PDB file of C-alpha atoms in Angstrom:
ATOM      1  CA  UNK A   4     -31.323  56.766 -29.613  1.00 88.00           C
ATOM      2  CA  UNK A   5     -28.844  53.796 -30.215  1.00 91.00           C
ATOM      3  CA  UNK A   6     -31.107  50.710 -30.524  1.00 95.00           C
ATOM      4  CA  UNK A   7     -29.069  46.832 -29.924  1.00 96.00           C
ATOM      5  CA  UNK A   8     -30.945  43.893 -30.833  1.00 98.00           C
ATOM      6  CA  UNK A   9     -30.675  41.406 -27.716  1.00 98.00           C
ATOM      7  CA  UNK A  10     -31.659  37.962 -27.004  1.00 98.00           C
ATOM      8  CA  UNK A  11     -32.137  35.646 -24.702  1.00 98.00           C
ATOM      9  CA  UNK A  12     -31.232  31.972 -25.334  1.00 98.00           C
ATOM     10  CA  UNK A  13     -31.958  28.934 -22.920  1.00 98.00           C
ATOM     11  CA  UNK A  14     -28.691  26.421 -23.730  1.00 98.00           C
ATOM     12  CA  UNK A  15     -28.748  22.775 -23.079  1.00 98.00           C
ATOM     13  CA  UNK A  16     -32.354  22.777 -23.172  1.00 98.00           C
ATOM     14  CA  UNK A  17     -35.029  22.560 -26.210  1.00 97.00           C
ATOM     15  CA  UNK A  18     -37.598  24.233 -23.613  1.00 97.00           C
ATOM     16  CA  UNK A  19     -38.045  27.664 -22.531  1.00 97.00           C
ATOM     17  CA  UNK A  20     -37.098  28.506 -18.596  1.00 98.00           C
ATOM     18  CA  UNK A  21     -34.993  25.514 -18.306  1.00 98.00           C
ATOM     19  CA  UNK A  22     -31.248  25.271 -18.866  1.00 98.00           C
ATOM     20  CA  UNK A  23     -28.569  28.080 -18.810  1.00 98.00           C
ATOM     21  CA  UNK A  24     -30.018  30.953 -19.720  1.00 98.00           C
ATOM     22  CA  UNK A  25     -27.130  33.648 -22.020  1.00 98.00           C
ATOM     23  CA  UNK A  26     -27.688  37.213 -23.493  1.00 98.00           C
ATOM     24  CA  UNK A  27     -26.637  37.297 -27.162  1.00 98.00           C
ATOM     25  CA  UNK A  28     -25.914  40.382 -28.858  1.00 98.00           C
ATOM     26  CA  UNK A  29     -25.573  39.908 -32.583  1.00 98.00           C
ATOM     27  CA  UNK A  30     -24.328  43.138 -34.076  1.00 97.00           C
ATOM     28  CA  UNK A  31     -21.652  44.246 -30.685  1.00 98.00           C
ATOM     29  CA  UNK A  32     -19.157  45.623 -33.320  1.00 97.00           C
ATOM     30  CA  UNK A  33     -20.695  49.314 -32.129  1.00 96.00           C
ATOM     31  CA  UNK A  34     -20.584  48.588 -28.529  1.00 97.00           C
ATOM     32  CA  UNK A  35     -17.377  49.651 -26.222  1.00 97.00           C
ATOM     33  CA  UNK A  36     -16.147  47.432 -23.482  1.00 98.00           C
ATOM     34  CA  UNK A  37     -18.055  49.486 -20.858  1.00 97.00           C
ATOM     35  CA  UNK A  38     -21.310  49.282 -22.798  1.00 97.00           C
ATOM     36  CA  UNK A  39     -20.591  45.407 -23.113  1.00 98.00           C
ATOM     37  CA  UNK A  40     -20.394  44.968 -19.158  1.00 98.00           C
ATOM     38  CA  UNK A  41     -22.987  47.334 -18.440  1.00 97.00           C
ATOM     39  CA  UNK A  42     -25.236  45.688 -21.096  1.00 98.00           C
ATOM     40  CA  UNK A  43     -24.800  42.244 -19.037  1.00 98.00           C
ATOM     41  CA  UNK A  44     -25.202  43.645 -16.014  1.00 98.00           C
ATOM     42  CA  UNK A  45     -28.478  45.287 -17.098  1.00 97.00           C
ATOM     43  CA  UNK A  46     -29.536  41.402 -18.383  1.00 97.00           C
ATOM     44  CA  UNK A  47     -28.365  40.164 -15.197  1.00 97.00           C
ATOM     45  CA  UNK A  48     -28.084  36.238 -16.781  1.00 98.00           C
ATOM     46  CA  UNK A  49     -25.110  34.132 -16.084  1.00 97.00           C
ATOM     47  CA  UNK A  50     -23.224  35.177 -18.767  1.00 98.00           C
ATOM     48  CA  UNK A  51     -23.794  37.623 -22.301  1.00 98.00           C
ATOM     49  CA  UNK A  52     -22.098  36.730 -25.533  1.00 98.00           C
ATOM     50  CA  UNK A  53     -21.183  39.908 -27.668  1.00 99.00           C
ATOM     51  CA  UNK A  54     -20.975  38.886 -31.352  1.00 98.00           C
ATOM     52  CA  UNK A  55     -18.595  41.360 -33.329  1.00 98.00           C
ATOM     53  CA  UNK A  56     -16.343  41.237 -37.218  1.00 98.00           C
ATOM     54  CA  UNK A  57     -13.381  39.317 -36.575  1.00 98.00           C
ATOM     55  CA  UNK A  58      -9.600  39.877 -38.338  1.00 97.00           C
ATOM     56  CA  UNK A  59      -8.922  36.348 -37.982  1.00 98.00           C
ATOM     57  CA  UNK A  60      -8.582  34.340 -41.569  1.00 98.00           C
ATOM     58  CA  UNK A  61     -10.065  31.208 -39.692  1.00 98.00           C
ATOM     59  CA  UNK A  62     -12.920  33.065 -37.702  1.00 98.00           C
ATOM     60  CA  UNK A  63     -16.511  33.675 -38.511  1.00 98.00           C
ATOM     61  CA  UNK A  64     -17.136  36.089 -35.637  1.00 98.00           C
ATOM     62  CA  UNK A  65     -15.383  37.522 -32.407  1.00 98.00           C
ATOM     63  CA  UNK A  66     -16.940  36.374 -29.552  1.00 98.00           C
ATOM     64  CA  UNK A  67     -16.403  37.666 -25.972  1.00 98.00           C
ATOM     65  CA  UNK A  68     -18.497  37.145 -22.649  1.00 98.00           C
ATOM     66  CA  UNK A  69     -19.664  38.734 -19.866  1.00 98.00           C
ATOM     67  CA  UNK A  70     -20.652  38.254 -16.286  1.00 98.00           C
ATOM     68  CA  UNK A  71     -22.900  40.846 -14.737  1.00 97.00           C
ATOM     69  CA  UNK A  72     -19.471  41.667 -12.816  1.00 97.00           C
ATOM     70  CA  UNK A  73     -16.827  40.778 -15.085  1.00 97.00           C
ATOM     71  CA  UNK A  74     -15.362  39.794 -18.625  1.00 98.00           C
ATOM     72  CA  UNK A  75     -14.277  35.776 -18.504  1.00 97.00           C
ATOM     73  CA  UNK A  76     -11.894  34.211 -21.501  1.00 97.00           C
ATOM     74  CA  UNK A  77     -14.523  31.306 -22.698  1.00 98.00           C
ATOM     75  CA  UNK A  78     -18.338  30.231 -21.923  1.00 98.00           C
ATOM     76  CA  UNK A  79     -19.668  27.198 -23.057  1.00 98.00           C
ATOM     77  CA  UNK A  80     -23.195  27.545 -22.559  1.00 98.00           C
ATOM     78  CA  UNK A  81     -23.089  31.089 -24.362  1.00 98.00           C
ATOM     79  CA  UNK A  82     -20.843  29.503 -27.049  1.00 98.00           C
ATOM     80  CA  UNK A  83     -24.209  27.115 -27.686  1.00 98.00           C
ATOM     81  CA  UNK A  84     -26.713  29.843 -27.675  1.00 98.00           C
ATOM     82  CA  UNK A  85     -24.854  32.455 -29.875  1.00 98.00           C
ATOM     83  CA  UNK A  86     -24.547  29.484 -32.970  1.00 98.00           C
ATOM     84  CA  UNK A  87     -28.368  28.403 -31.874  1.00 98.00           C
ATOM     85  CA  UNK A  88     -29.132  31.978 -32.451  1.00 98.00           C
ATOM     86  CA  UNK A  89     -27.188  32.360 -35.708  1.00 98.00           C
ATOM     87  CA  UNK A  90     -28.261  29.433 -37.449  1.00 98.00           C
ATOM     88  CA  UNK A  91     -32.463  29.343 -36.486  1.00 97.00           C
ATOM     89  CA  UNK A  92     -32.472  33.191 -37.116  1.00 96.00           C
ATOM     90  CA  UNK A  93     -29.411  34.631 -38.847  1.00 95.00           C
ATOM     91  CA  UNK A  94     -29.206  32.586 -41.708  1.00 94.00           C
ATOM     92  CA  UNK A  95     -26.546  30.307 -40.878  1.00 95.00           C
ATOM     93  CA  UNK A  96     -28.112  26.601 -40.964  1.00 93.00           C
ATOM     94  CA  UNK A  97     -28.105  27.331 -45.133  1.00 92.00           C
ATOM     95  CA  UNK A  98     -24.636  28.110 -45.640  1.00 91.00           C
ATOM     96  CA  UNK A  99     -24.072  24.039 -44.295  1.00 87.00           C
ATOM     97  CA  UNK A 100     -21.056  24.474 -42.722  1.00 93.00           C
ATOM     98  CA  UNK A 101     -19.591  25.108 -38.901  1.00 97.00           C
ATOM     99  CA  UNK A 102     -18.964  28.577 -37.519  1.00 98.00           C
ATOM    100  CA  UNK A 103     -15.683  29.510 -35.828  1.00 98.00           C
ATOM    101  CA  UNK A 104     -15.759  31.955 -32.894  1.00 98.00           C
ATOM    102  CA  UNK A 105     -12.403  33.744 -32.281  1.00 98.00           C
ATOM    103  CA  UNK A 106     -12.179  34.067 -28.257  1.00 98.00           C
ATOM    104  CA  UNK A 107      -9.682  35.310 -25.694  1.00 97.00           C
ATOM    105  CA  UNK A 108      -8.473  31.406 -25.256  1.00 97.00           C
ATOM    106  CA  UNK A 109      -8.510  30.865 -29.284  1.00 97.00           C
ATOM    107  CA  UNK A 110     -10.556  29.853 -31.772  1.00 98.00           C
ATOM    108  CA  UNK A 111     -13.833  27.379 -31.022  1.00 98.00           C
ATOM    109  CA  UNK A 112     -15.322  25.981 -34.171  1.00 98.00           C
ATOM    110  CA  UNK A 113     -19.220  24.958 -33.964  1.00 98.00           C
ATOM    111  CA  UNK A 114     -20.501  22.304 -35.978  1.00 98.00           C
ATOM    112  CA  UNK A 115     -24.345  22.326 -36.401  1.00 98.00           C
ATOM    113  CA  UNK A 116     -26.128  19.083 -36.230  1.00 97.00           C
ATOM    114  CA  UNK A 117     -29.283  18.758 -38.836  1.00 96.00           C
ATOM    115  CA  UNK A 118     -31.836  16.227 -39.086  1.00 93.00           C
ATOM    116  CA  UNK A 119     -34.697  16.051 -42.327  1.00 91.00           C
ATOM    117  CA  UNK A 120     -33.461  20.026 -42.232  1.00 88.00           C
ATOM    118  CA  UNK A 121     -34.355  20.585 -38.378  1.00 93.00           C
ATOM    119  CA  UNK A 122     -31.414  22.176 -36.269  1.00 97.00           C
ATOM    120  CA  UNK A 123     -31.308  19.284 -33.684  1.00 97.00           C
ATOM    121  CA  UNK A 124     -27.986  19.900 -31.225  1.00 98.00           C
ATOM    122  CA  UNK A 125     -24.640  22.545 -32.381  1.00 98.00           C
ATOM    123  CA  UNK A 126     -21.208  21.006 -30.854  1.00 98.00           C
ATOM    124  CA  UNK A 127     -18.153  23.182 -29.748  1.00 98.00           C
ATOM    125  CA  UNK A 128     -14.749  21.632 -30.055  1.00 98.00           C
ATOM    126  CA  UNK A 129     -13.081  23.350 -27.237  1.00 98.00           C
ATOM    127  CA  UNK A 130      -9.394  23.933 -26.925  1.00 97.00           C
ATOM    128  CA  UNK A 131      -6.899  20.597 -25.614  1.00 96.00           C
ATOM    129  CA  UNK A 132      -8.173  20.165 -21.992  1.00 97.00           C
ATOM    130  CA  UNK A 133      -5.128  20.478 -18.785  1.00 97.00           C
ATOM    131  CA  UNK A 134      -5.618  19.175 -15.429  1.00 98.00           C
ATOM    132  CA  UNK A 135      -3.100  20.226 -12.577  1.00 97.00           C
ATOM    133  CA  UNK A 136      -2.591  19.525  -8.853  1.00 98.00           C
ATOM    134  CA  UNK A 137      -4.281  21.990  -5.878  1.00 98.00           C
ATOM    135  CA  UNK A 138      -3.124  21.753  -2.402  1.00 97.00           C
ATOM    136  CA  UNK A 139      -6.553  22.120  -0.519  1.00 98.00           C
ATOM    137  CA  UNK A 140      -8.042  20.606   2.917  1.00 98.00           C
ATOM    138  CA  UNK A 141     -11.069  18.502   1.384  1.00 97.00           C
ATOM    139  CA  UNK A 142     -12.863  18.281   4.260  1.00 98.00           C
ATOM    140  CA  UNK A 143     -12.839  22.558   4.575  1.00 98.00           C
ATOM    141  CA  UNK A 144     -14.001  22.575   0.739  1.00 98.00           C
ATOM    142  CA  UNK A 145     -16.925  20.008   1.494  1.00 98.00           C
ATOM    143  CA  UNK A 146     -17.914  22.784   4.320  1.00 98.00           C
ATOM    144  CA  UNK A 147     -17.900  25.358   1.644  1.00 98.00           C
ATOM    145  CA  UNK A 148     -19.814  23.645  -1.016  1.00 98.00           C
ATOM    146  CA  UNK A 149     -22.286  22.710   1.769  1.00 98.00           C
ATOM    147  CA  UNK A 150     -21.885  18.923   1.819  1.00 98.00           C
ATOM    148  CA  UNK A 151     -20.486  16.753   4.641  1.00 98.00           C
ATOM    149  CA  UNK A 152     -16.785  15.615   4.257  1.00 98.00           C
ATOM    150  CA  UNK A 153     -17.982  11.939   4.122  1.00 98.00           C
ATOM    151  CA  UNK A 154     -20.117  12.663   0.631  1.00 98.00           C
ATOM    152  CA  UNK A 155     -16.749  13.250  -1.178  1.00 98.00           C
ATOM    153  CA  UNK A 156     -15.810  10.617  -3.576  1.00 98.00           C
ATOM    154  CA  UNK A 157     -12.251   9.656  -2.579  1.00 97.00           C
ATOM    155  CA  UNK A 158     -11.857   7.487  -5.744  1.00 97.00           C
ATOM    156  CA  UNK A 159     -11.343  10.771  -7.616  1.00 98.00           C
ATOM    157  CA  UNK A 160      -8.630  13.203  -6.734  1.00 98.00           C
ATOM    158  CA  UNK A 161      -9.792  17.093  -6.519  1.00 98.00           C
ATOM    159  CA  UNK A 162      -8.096  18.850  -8.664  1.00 98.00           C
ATOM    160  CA  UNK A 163      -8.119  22.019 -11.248  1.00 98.00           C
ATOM    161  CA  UNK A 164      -9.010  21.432 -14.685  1.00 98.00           C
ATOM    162  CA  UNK A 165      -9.220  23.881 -17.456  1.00 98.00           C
ATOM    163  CA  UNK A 166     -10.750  24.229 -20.862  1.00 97.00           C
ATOM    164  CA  UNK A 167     -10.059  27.460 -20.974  1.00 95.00           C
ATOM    165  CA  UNK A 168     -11.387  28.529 -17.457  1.00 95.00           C
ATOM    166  CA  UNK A 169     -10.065  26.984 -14.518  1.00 98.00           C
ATOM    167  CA  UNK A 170     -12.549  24.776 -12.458  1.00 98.00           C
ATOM    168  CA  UNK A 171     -12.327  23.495  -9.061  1.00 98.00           C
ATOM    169  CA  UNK A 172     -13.454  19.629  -9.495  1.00 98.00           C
ATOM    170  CA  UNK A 173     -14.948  18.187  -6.739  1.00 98.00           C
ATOM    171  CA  UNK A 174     -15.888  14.380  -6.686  1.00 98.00           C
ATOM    172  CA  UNK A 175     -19.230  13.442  -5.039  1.00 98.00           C
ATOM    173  CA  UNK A 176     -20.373   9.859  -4.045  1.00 98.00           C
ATOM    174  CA  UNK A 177     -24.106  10.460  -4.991  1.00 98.00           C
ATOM    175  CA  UNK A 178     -26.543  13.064  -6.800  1.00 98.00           C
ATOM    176  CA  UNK A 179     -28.531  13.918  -4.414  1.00 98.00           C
ATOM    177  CA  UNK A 180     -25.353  14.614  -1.856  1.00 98.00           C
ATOM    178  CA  UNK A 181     -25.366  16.826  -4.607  1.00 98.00           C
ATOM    179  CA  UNK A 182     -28.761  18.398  -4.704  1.00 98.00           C
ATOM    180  CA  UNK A 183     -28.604  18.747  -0.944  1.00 98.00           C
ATOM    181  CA  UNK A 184     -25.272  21.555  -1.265  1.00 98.00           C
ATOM    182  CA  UNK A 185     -26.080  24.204   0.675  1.00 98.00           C
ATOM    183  CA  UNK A 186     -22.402  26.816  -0.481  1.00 98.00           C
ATOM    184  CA  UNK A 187     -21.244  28.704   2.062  1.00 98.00           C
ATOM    185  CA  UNK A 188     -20.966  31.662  -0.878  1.00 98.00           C
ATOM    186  CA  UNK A 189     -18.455  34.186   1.081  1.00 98.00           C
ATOM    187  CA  UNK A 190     -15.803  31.677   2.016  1.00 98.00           C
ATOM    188  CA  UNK A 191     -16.316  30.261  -1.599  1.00 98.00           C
ATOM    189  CA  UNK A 192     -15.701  33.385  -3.277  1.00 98.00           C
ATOM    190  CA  UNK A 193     -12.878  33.966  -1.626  1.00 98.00           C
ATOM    191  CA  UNK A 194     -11.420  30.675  -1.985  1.00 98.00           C
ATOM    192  CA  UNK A 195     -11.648  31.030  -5.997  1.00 98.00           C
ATOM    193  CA  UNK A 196     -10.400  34.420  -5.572  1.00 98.00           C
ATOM    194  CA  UNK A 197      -7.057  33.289  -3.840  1.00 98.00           C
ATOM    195  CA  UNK A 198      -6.366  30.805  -6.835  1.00 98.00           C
ATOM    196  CA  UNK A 199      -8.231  32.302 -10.105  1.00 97.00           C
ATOM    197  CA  UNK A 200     -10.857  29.888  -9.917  1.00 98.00           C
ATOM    198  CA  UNK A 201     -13.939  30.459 -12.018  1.00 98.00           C
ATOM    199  CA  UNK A 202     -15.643  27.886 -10.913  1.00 98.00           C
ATOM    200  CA  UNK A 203     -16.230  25.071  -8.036  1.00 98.00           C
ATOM    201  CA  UNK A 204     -17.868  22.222 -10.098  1.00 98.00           C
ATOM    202  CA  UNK A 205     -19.691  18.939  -8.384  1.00 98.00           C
ATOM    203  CA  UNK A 206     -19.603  15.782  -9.923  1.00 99.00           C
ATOM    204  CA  UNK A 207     -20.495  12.348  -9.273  1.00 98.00           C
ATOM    205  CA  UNK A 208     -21.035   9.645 -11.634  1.00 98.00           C
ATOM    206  CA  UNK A 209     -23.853   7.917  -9.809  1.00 96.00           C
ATOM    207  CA  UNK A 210     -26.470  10.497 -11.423  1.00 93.00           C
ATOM    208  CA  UNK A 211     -29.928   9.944 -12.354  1.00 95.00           C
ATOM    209  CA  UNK A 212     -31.370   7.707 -14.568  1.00 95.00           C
ATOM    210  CA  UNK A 213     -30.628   8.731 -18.412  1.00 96.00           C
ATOM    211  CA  UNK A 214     -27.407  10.264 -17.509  1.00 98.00           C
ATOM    212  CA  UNK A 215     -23.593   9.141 -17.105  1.00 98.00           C
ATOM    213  CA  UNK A 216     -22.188  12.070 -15.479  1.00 98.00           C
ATOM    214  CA  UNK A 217     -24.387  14.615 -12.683  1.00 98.00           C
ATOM    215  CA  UNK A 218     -22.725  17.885 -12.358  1.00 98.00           C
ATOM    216  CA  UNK A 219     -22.976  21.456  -9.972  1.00 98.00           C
ATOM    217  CA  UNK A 220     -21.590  24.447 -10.403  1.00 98.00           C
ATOM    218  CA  UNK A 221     -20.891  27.192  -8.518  1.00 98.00           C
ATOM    219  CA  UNK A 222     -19.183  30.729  -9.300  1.00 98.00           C
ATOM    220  CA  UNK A 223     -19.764  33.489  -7.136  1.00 98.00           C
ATOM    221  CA  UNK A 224     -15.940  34.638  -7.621  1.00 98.00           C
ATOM    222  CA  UNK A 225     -17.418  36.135 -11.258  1.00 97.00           C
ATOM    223  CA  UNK A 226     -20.550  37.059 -10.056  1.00 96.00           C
ATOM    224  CA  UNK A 227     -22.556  33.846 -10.668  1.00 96.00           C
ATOM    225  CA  UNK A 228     -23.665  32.188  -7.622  1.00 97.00           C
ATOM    226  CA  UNK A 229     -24.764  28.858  -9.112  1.00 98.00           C
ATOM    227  CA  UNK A 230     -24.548  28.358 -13.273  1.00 98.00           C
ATOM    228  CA  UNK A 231     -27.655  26.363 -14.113  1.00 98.00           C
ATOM    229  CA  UNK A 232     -25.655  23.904 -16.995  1.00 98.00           C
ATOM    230  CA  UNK A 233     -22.119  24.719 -17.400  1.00 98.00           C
ATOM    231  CA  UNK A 234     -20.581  24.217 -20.778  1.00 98.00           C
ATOM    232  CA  UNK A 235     -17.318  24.858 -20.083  1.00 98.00           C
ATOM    233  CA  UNK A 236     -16.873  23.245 -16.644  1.00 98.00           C
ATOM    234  CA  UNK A 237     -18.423  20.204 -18.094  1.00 98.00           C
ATOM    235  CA  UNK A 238     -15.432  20.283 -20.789  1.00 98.00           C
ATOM    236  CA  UNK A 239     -12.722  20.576 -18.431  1.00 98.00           C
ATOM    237  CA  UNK A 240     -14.615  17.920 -16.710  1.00 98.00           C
ATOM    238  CA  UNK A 241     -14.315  15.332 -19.511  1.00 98.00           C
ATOM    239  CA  UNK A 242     -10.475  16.060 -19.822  1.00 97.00           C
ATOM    240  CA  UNK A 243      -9.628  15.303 -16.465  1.00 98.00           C
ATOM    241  CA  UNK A 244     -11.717  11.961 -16.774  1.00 98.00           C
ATOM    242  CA  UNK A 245      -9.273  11.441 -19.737  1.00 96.00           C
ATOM    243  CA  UNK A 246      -5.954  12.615 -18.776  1.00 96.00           C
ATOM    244  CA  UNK A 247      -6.229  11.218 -14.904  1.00 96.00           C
ATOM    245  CA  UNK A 248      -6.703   7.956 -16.375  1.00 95.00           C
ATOM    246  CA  UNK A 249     -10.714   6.837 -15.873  1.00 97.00           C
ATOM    247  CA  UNK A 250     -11.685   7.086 -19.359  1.00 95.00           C
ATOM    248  CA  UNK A 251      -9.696   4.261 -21.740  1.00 91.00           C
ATOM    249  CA  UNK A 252      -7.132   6.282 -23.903  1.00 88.00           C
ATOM    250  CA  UNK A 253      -7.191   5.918 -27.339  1.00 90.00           C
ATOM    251  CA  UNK A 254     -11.078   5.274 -27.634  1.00 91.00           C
ATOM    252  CA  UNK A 255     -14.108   7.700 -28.388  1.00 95.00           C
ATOM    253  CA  UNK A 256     -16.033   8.222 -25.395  1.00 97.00           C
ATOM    254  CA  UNK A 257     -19.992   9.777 -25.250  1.00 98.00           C
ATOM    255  CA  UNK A 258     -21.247  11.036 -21.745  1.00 98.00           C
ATOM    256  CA  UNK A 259     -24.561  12.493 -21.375  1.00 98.00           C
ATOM    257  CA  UNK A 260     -24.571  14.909 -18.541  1.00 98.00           C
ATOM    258  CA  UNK A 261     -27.190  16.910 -16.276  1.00 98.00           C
ATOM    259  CA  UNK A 262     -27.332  19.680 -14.758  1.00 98.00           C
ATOM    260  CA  UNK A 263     -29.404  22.257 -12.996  1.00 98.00           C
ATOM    261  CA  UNK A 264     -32.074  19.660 -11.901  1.00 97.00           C
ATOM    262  CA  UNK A 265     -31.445  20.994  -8.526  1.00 97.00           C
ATOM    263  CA  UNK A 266     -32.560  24.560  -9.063  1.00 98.00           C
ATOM    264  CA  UNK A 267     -35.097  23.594 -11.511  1.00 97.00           C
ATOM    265  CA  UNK A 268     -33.397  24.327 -14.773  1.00 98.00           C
ATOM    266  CA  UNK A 269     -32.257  20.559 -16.194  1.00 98.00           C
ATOM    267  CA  UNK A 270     -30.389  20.223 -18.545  1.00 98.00           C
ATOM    268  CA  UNK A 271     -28.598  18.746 -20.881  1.00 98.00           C
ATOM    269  CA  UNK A 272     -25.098  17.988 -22.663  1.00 98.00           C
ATOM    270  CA  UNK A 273     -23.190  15.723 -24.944  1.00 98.00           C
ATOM    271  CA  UNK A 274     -19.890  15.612 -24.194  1.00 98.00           C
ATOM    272  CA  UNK A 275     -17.652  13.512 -27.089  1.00 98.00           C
ATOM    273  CA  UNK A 276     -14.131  12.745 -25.421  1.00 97.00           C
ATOM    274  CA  UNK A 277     -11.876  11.523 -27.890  1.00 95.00           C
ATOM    275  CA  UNK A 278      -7.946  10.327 -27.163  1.00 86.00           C
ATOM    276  CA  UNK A 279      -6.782   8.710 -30.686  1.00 81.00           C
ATOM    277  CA  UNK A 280      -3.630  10.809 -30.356  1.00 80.00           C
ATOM    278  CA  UNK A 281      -1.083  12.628 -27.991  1.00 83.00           C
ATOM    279  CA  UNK A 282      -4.222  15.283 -26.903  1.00 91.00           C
ATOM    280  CA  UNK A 283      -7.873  14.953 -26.077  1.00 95.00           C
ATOM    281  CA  UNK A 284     -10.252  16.234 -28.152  1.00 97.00           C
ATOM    282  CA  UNK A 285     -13.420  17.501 -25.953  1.00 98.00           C
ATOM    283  CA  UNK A 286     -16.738  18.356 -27.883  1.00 98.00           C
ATOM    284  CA  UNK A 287     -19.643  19.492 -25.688  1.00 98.00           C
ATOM    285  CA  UNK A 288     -22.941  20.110 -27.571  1.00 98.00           C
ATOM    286  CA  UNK A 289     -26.736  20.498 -26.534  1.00 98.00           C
ATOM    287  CA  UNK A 290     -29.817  22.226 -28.124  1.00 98.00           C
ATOM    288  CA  UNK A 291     -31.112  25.485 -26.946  1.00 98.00           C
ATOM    289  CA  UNK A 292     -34.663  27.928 -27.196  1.00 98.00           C
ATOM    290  CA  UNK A 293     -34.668  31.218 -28.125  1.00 98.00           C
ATOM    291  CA  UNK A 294     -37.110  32.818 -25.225  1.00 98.00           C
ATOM    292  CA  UNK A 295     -36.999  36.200 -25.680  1.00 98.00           C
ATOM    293  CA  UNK A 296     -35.553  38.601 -28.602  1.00 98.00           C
ATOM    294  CA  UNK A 297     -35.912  42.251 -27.816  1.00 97.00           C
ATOM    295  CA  UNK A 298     -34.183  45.806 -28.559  1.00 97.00           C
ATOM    296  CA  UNK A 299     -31.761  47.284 -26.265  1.00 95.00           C
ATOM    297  CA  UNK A 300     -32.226  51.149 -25.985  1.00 95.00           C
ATOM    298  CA  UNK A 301     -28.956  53.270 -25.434  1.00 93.00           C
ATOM    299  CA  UNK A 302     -28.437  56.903 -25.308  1.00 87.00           C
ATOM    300  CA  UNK A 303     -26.628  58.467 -28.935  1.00 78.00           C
ATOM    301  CA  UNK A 304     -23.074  59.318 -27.701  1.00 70.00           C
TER     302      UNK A 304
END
């Protein structure tokens, strides 16, 4: 009997059962692709982050994730929960230093943010943000997110943005036009199939009180119907408020964003947008909870 320690990790949250929820396996280095997948599937959580020696000189670990369906390039919200992990109960908050994941889209270091020696929030720089154009009838994408064509936000342009996903944004006059999205999941799917989407992400900056920025995400082209707080999305997010021109270049910008109030998982995220030079600098960061920490069970090949 193999045994594979497993956790999982609420991100964007300091409680238990709220936030996004991620597997994290440690010690993958064992594990074969197939394993990995089945491993996630058998978790069934929006996305598992397999932890494994890395050849880079610049990287602490290799890091890929998982879908129950499908291997994606870069996760935000597992990103959080595998450093939150690391540095509350692998040792990591005493070496004092960030930790560098080498992923599919390059490398992602994590700085970890202490007060009076309490792990309070761990940021991710993620890699320079792009935003490009997407031919699309806006009223048939309202119908497929479930909201009417007049709740779209037509001082924002809808457009694809990528942090190293690629993510649908779609604008939103209010939050609880928001709430009230009712996908048509089918149609959506295949719409994010026909132009490698990985996700369809709501936002509207008229959010509730304590927060600049209200977000939704939906993802059922990797398996995800709805991702509770979306770490990634929420990054490309931030670079298409930059590089489209409604954030003030050269300035340091802080949004605080929600998510997942609608399906009763809030949470939480700094994003840090930063445009001193020729490309943004996006650092998304929250706190998470380890919930559960358990042993995986695999047959001895």
């Amino acid at each position: 009997m193999k045994l594979v320690n497993v956790y999982h990790v609420d991100a964007f949250t300091q409680d238990s059962f709220a936030g996004n929820p991620a597997g994290v396996v440690p010690d993958a280095d064992t594990l074969t692709v197939q394993q990995m997948q089945q491993i996630a599937n058998e978790l069934n959580l929006p996305e598992s982050a397999f932890l494994m020696a890395s050849d880079h000189p610049e990287a602490d670990f290799r890091i890929r994730y998982f879908t129950p369906t499908t291997e994606i390039n870069f996760c935000g919200h597992a990103t959080v929960g595998s450093t939150w992990l690391l540095a509350t109960e692998r040792g990591w908050l005493e070496k004092g230093r960030p930790i560098v994941f080498e992923t599919n889209v390059g490398l992602i270091p994590v700085t970890l943010d202490v007060e009076d020696g309490q792990l309070k929030k761990v940021t991710m720089t993620q890699i320079a943000p792009s935003v490009r154009e997407i031919e699309l009838d806006q009223a048939e994408v309202a119908r497929m997110v479930g909201i009417r064509p007049e709740d779209l936000d037509d001082r924002y342009p809808m457009k694809l943005a990528s942090t190293g996903g690629l993510h649908l944004l779609v604008p939103v006059r209010t939050y609880e036009a928001i709430d009230r999205a009712v996908p048509l999941f089918p149609e959506l799917e295949a719409l994010n199939r026909k132009h490698q989407i990985t996700t369809t992400h709501l936002f509207t900056w008229n959010g509730p009180q304590g927060y600049d920025v209200y977000t939704r995400d939906f993802a059922p082209a990797i398996g995800i119907p709805e991702d509770p707080v979306t770490g990634a999305a929420n990054g490309a997010l931030a670079g298409y408020f930059v590089l489209e021109g409604f954030l003030e270049k050269g300035s340091v910008h802080h949004l605080v964003v929600g998510q997942g109030h609608a399906i009763q998982r809030p949470g939480t995220l700094y994003v840090t947008v930063e445009m001193t030079g020729e490309t943004p600098v996006i650092r998304v960061g929250g706190a998470a909870h380890v919930t559960i920490a358990g042993q995986l069970r695999l047959k001895a090949e």
